[in-house]
N, CA, C and O atoms as a Tinker XYZ file with bonds, in Angstrom:
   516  protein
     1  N    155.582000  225.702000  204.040000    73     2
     2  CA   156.023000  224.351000  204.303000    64     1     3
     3  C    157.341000  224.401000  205.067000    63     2     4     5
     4  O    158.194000  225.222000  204.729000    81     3
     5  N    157.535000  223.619000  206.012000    73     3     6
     6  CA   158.527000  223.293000  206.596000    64     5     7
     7  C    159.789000  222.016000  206.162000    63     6     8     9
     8  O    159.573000  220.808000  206.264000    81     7
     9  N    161.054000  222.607000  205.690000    73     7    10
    10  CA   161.565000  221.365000  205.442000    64     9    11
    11  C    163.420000  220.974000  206.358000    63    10    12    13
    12  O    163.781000  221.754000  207.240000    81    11
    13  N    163.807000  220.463000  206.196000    73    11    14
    14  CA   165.136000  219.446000  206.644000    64    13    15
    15  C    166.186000  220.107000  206.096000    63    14    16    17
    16  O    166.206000  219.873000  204.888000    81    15
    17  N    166.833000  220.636000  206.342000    73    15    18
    18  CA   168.266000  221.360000  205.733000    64    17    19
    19  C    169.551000  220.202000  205.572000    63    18    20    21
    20  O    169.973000  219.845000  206.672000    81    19
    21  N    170.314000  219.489000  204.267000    73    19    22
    22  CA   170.881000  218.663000  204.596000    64    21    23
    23  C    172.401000  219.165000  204.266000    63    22    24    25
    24  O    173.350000  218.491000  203.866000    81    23
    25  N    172.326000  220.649000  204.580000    73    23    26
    26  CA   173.619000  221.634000  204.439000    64    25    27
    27  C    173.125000  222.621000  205.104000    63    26    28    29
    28  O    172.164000  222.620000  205.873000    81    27
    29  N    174.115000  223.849000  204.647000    73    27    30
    30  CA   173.959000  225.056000  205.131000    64    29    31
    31  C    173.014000  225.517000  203.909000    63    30    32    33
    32  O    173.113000  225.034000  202.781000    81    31
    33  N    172.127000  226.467000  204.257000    73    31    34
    34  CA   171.018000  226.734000  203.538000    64    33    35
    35  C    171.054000  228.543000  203.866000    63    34    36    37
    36  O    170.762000  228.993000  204.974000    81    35
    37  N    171.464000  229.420000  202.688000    73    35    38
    38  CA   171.174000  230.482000  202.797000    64    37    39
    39  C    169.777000  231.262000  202.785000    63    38    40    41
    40  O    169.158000  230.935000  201.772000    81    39
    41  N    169.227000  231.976000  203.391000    73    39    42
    42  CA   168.153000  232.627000  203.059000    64    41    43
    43  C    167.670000  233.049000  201.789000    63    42    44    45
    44  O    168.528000  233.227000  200.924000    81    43
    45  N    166.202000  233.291000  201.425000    73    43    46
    46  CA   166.312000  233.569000  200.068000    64    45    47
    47  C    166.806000  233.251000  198.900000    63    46    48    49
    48  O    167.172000  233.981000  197.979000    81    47
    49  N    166.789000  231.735000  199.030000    73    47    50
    50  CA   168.000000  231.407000  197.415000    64    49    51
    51  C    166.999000  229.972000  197.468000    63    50    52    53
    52  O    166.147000  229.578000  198.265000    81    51
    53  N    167.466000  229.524000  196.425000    73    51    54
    54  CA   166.801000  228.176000  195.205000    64    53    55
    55  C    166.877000  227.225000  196.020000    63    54    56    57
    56  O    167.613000  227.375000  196.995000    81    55
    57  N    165.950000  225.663000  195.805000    73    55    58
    58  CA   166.546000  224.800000  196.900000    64    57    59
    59  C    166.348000  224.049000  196.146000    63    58    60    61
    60  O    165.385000  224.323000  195.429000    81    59
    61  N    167.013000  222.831000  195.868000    73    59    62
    62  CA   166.494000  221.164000  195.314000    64    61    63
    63  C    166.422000  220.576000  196.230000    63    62    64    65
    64  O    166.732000  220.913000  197.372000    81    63
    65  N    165.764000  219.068000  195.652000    73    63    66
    66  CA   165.239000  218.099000  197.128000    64    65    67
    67  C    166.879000  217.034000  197.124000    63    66    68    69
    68  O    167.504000  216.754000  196.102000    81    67
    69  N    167.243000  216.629000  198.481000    73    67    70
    70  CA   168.452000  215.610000  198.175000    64    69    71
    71  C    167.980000  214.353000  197.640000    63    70    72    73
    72  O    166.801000  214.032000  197.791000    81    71
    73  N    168.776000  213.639000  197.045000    73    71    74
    74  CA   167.859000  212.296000  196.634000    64    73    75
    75  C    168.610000  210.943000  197.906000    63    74    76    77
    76  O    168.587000  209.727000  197.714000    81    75
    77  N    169.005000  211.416000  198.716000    73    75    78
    78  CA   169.472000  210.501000  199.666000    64    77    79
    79  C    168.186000  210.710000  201.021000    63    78    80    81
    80  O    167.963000  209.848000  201.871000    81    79
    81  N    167.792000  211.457000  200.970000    73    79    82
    82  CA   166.340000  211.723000  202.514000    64    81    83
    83  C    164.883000  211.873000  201.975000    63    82    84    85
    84  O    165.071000  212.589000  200.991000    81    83
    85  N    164.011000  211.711000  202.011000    73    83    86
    86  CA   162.552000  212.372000  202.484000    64    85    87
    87  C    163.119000  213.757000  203.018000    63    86    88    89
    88  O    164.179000  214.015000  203.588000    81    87
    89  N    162.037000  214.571000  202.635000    73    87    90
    90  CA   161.793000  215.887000  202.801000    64    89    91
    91  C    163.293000  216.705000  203.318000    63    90    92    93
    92  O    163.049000  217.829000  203.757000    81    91
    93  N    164.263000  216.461000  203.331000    73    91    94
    94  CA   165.317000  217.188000  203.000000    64    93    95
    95  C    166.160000  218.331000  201.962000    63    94    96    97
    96  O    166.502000  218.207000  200.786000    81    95
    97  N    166.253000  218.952000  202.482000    73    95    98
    98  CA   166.966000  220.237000  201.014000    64    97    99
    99  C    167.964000  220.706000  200.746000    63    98   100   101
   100  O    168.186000  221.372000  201.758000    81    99
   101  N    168.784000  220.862000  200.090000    73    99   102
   102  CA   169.900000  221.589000  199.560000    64   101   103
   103  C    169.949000  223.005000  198.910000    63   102   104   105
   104  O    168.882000  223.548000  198.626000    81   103
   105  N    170.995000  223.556000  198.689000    73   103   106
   106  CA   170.820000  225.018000  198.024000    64   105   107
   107  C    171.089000  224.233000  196.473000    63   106   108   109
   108  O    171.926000  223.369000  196.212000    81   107
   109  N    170.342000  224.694000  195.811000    73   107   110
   110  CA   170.251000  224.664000  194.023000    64   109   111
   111  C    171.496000  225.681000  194.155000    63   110   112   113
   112  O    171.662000  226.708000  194.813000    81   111
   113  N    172.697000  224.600000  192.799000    73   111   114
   114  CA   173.766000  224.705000  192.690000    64   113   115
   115  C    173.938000  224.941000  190.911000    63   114   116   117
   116  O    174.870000  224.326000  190.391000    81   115
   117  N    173.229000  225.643000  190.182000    73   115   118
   118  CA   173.090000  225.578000  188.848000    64   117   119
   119  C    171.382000  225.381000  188.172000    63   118   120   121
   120  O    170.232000  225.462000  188.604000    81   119
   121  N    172.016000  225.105000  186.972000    73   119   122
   122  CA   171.198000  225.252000  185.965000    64   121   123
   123  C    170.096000  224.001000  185.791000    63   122   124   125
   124  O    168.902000  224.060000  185.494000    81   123
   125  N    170.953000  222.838000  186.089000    73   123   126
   126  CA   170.298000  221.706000  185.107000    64   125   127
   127  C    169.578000  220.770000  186.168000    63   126   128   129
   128  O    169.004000  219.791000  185.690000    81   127
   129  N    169.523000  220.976000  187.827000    73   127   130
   130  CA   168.425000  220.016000  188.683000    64   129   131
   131  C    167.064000  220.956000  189.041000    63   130   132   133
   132  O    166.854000  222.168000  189.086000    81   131
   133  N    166.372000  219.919000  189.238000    73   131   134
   134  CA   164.946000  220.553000  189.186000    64   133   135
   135  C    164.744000  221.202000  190.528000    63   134   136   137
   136  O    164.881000  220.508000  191.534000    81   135
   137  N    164.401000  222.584000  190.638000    73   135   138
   138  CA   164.128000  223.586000  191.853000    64   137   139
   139  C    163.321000  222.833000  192.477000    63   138   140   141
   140  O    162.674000  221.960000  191.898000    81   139
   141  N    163.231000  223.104000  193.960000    73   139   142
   142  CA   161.504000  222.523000  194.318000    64   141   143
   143  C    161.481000  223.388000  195.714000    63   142   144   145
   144  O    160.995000  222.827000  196.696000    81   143
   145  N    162.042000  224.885000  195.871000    73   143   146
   146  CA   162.090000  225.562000  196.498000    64   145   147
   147  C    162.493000  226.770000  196.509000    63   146   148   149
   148  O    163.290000  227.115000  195.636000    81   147
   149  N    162.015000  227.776000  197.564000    73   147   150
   150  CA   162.943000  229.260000  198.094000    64   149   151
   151  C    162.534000  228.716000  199.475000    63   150   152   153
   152  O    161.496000  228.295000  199.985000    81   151
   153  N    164.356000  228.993000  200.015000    73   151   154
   154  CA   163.867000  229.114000  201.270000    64   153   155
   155  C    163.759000  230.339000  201.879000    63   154   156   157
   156  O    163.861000  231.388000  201.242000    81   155
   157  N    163.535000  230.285000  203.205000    73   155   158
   158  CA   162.748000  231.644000  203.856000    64   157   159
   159  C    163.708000  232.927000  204.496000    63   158   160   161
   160  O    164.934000  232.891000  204.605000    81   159
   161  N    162.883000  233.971000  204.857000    73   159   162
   162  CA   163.776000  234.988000  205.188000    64   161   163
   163  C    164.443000  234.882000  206.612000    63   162   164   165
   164  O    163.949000  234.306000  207.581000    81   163
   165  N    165.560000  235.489000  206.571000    73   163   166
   166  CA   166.192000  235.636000  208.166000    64   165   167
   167  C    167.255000  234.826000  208.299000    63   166   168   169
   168  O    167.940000  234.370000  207.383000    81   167
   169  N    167.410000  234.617000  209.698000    73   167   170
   170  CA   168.594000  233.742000  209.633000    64   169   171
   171  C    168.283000  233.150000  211.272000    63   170   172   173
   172  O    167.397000  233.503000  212.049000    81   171
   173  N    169.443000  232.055000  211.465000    73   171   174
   174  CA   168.965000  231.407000  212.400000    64   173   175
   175  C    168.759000  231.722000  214.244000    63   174   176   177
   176  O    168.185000  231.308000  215.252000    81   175
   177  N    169.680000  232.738000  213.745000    73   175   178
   178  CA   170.556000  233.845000  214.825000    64   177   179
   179  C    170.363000  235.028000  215.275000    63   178   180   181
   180  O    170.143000  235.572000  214.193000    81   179
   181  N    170.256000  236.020000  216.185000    73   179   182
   182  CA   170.275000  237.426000  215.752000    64   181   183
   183  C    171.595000  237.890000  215.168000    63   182   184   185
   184  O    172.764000  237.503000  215.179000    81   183
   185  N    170.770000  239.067000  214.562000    73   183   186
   186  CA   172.047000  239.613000  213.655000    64   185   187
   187  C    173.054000  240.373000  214.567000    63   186   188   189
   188  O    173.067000  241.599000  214.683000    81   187
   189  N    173.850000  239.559000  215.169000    73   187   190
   190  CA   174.925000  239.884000  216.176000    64   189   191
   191  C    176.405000  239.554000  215.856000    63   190   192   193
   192  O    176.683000  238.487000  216.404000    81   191
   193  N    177.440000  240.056000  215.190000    73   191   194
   194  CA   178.261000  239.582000  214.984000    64   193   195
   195  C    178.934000  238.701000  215.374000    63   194   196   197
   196  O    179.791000  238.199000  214.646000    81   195
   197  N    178.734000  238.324000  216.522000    73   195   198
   198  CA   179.578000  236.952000  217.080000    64   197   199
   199  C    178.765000  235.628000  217.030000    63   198   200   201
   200  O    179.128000  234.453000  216.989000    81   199
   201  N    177.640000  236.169000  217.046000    73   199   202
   202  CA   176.325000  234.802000  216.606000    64   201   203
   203  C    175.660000  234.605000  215.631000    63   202   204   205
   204  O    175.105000  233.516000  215.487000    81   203
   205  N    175.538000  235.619000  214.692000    73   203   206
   206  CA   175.055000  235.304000  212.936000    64   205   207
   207  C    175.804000  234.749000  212.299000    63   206   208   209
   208  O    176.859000  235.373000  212.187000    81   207
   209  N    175.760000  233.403000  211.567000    73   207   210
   210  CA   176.553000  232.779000  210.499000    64   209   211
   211  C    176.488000  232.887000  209.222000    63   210   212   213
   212  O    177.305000  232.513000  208.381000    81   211
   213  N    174.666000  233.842000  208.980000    73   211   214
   214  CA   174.493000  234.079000  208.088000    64   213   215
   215  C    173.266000  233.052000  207.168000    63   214   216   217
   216  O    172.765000  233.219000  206.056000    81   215
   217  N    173.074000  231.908000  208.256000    73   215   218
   218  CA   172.413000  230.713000  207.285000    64   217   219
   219  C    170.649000  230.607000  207.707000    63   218   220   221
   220  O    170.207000  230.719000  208.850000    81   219
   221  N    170.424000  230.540000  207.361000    73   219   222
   222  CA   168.542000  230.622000  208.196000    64   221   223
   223  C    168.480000  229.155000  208.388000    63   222   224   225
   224  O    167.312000  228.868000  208.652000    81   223
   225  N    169.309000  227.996000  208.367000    73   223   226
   226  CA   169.406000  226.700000  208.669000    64   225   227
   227  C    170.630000  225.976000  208.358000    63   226   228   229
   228  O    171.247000  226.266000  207.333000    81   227
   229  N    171.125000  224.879000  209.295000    73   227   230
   230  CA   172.753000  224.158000  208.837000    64   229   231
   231  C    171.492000  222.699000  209.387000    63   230   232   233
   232  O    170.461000  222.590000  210.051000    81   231
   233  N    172.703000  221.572000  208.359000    73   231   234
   234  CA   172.260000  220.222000  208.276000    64   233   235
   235  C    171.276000  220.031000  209.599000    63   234   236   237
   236  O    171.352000  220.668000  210.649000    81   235
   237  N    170.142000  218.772000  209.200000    73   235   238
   238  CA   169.442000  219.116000  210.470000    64   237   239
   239  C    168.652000  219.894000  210.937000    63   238   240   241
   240  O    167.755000  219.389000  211.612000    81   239
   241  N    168.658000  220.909000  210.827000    73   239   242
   242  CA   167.740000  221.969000  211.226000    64   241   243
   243  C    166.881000  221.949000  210.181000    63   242   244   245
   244  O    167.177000  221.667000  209.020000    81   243
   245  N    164.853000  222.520000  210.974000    73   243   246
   246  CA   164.289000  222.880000  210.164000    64   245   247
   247  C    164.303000  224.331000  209.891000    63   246   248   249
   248  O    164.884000  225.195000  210.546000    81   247
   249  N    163.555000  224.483000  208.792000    73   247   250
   250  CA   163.338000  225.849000  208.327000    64   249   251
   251  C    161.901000  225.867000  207.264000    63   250   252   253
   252  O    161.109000  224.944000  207.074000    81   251
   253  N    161.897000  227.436000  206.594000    73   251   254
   254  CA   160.748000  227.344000  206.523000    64   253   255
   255  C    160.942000  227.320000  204.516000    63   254   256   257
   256  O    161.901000  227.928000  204.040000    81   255
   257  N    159.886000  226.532000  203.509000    73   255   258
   258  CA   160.144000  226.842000  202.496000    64   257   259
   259  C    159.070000  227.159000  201.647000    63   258   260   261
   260  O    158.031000  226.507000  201.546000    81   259
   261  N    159.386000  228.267000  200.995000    73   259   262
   262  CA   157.880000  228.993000  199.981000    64   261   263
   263  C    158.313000  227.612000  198.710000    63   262   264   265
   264  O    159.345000  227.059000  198.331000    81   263
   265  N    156.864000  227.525000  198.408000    73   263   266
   266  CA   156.810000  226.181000  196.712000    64   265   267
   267  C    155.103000  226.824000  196.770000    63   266   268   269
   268  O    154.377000  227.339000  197.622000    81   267
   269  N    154.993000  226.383000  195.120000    73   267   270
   270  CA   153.589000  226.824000  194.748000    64   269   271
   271  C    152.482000  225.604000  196.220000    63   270   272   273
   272  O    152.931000  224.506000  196.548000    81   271
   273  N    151.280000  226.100000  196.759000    73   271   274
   274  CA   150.782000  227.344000  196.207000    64   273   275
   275  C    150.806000  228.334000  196.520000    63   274   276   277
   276  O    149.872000  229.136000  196.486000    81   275
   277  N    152.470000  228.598000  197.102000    73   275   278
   278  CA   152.625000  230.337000  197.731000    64   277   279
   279  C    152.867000  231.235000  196.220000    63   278   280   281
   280  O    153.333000  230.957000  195.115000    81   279
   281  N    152.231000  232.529000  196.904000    73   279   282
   282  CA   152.095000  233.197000  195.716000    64   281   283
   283  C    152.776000  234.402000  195.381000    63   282   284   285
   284  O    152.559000  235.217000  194.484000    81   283
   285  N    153.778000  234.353000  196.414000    73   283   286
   286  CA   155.100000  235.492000  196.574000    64   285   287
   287  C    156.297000  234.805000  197.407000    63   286   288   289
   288  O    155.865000  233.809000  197.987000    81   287
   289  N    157.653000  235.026000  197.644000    73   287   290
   290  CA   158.797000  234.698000  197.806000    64   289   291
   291  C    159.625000  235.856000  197.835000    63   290   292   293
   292  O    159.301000  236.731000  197.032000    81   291
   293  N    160.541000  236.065000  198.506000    73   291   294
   294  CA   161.656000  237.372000  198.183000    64   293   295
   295  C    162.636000  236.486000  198.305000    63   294   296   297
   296  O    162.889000  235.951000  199.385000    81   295
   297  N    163.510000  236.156000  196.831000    73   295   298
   298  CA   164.795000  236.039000  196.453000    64   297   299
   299  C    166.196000  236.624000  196.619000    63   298   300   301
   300  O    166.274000  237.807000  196.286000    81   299
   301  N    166.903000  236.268000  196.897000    73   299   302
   302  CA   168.497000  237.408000  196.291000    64   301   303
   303  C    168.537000  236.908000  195.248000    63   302   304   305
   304  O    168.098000  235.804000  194.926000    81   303
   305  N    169.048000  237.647000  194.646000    73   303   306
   306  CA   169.777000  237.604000  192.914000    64   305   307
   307  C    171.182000  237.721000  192.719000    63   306   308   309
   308  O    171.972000  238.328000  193.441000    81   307
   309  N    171.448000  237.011000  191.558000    73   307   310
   310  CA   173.072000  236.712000  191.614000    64   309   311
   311  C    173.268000  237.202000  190.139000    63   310   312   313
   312  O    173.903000  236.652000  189.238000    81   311
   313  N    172.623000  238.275000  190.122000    73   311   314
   314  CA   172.224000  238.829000  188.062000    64   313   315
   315  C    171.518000  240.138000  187.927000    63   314   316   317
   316  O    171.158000  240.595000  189.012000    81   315
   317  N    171.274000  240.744000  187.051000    73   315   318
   318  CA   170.493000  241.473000  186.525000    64   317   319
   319  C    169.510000  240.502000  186.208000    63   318   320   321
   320  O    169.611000  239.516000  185.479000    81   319
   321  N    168.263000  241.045000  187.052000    73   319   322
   322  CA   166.823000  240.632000  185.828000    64   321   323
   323  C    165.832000  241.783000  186.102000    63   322   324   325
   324  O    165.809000  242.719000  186.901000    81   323
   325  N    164.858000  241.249000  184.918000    73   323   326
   326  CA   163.864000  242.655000  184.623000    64   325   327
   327  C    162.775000  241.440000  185.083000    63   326   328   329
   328  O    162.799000  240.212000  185.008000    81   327
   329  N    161.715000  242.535000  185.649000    73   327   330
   330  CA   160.967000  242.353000  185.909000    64   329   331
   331  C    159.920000  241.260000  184.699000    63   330   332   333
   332  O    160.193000  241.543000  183.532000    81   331
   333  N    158.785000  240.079000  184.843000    73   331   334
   334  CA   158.397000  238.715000  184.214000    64   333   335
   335  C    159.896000  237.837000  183.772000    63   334   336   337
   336  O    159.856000  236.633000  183.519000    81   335
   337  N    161.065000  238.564000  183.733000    73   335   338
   338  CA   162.224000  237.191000  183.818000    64   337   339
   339  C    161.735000  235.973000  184.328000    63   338   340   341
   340  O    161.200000  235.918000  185.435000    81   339
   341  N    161.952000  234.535000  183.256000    73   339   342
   342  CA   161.733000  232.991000  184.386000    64   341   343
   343  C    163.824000  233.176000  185.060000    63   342   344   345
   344  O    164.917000  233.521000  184.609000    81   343
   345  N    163.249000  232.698000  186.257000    73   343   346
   346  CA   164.539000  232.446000  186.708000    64   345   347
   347  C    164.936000  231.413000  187.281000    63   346   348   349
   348  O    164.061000  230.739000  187.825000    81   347
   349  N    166.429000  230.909000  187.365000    73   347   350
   350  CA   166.562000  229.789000  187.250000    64   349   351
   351  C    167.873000  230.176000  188.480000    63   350   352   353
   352  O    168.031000  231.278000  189.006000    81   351
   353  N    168.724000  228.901000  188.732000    73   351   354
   354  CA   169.831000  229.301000  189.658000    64   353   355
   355  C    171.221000  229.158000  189.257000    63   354   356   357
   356  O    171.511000  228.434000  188.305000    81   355
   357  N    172.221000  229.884000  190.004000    73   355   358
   358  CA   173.228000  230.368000  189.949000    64   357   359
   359  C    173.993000  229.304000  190.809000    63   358   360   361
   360  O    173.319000  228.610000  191.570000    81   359
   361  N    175.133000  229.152000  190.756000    73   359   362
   362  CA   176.065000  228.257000  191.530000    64   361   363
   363  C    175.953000  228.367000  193.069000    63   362   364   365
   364  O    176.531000  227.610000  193.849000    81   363
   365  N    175.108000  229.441000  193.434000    73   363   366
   366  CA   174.716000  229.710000  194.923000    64   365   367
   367  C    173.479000  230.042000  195.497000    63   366   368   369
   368  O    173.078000  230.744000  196.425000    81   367
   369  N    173.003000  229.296000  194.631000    73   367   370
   370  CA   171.337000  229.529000  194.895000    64   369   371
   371  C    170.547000  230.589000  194.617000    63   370   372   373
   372  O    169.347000  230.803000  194.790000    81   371
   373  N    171.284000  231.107000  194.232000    73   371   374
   374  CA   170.624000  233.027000  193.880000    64   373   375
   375  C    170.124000  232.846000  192.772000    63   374   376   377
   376  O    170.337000  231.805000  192.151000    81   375
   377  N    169.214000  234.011000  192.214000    73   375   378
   378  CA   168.152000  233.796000  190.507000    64   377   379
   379  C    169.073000  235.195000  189.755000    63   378   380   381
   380  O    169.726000  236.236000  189.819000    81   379
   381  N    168.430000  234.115000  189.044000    73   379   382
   382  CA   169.357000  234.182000  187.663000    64   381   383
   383  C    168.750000  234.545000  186.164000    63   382   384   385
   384  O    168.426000  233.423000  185.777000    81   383
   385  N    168.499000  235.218000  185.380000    73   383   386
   386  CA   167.427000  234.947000  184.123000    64   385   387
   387  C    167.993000  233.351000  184.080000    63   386   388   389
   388  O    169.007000  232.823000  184.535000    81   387
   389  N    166.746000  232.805000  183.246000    73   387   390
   390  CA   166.972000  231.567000  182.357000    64   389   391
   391  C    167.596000  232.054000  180.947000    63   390   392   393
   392  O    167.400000  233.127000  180.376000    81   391
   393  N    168.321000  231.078000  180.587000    73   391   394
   394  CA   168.802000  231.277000  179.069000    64   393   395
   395  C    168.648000  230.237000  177.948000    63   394   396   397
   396  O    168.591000  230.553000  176.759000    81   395
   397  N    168.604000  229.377000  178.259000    73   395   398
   398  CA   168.101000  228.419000  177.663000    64   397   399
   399  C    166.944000  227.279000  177.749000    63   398   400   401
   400  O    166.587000  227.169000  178.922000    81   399
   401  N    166.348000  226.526000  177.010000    73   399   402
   402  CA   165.309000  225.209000  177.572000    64   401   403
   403  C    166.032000  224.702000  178.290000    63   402   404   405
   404  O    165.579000  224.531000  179.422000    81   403
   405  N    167.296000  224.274000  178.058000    73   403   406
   406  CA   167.878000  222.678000  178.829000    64   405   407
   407  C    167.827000  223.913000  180.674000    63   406   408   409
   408  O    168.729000  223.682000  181.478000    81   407
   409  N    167.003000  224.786000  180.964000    73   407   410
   410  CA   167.568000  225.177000  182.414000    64   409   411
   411  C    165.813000  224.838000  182.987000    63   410   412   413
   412  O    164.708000  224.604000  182.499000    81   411
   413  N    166.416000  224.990000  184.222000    73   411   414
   414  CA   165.513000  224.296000  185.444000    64   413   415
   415  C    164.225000  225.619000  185.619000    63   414   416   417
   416  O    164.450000  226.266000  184.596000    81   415
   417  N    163.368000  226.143000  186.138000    73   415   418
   418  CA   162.926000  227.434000  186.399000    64   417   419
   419  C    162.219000  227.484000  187.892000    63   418   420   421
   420  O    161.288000  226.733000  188.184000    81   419
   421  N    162.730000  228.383000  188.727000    73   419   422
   422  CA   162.520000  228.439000  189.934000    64   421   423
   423  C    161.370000  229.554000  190.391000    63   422   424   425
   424  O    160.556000  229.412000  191.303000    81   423
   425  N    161.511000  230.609000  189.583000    73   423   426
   426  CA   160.593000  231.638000  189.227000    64   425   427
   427  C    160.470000  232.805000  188.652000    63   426   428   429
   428  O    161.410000  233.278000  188.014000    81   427
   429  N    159.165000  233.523000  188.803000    73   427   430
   430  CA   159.304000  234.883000  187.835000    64   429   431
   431  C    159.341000  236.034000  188.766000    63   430   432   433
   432  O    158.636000  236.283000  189.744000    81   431
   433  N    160.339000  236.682000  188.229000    73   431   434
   434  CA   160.391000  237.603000  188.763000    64   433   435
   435  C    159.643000  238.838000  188.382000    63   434   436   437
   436  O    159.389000  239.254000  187.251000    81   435
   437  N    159.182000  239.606000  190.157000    73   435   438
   438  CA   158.118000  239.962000  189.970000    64   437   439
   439  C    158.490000  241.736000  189.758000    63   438   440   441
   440  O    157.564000  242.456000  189.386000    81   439
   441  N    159.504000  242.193000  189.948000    73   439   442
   442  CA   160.299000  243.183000  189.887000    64   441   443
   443  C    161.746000  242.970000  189.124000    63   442   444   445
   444  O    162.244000  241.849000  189.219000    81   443
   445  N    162.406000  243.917000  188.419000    73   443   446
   446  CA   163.443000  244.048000  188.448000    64   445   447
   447  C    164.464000  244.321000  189.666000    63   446   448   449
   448  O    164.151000  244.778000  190.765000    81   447
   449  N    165.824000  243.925000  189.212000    73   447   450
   450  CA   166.721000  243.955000  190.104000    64   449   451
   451  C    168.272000  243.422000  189.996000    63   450   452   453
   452  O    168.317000  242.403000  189.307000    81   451
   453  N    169.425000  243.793000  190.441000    73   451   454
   454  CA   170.636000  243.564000  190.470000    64   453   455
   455  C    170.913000  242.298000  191.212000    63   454   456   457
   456  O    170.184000  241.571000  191.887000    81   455
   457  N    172.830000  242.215000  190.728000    73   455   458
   458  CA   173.073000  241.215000  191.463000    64   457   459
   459  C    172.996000  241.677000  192.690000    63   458   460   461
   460  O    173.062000  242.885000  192.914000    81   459
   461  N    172.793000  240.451000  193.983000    73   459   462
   462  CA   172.684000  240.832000  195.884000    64   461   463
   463  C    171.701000  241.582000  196.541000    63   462   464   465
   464  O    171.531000  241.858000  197.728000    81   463
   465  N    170.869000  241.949000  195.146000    73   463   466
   466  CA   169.516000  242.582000  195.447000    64   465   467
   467  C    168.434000  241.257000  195.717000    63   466   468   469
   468  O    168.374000  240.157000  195.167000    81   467
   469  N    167.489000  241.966000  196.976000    73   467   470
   470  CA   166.164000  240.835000  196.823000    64   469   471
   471  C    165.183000  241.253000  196.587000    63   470   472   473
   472  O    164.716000  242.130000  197.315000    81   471
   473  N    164.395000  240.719000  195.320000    73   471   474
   474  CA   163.213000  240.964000  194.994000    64   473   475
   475  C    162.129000  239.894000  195.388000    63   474   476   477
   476  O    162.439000  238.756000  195.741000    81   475
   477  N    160.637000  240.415000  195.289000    73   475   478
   478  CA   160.079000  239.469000  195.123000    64   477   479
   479  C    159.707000  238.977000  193.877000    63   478   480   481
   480  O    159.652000  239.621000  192.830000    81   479
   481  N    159.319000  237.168000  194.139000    73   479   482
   482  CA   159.237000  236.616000  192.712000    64   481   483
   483  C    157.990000  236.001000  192.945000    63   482   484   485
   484  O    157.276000  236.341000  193.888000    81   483
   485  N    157.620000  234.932000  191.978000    73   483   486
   486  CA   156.446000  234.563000  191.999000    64   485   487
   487  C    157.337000  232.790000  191.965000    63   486   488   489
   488  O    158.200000  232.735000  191.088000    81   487
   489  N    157.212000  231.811000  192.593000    73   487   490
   490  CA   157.939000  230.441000  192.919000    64   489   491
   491  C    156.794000  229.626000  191.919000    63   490   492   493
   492  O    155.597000  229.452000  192.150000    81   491
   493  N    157.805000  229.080000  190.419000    73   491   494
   494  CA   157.097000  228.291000  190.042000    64   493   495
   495  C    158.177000  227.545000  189.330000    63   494   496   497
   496  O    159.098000  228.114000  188.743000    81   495
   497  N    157.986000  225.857000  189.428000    73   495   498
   498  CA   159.072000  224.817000  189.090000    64   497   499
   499  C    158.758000  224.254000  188.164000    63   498   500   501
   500  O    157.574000  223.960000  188.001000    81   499
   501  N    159.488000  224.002000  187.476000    73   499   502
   502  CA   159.909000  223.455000  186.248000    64   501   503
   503  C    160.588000  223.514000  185.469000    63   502   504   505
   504  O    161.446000  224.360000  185.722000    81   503
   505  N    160.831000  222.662000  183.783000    73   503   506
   506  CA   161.688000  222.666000  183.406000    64   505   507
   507  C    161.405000  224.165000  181.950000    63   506   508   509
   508  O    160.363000  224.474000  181.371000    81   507
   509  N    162.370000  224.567000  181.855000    73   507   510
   510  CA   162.067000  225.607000  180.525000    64   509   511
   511  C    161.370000  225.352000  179.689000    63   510   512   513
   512  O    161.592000  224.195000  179.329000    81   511
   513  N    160.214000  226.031000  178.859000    73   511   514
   514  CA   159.282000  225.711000  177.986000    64   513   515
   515  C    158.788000  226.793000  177.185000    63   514   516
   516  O    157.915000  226.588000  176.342000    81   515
């Protein structure tokens, strides 16, 4: 799926929908709003130091976003998780184990892995259960 960036949008990290647009996205900033994304790999730029910013989309721009029924995603992580972890997000969009019900769940991870590591996960939303 293709969606609306209504920020800077890092690669590989959590997305919620804005509640101010249609089909617009943000980077998932925590625990407690409901995921309804990963966005995609790369970035908008080549990887050239004077022209990579680092973002695979800024406000405005489209980009591309994995949501069920994709059936793989590669995340960064902002944590240790083990591999079937539900994961949820980090203040920067990165996955995170879940720790509690009251958290959001973005997906399972399908490998273990460190923080700034990217694994792949399996993208599934909802609330902890």
């Amino acid at each position: 799926m293709t969606g609306v960036a209504a920020g800077n949008i890092t690669p590989m990290s959590f997305l919620v929908q804005t509640t101010t647009a249609d089909n617009k996205y943000q980077l998932a900033s925590g625990t407690s709003v409901p995921i309804v994304g990963i966005s995609g790999k790369g970035t908008r730029y080549p990887p050239y130091a004077t022209l990579d910013d680092g973002y695979i989309a800024v406000a405005g721009e489209n980009f591309q976003i994995f949501m069920p029924p994709d059936r793989e995603a590669e995340l960064q992580l902002g944590g240790t998780v083990a591999a079937g972890d539900l994961l949820t997000s980090d203040g920067s969009g990165f996955g995170i184990t879940t720790t509690t019900t009251a958290q959001q769940i973005g997906a399972r991870a399908l490998q273990a892995g460190v923080s700034g590591q990217i694994i792949t996960v399996y993208p599934m939303f909802g609330p902890y259960s």
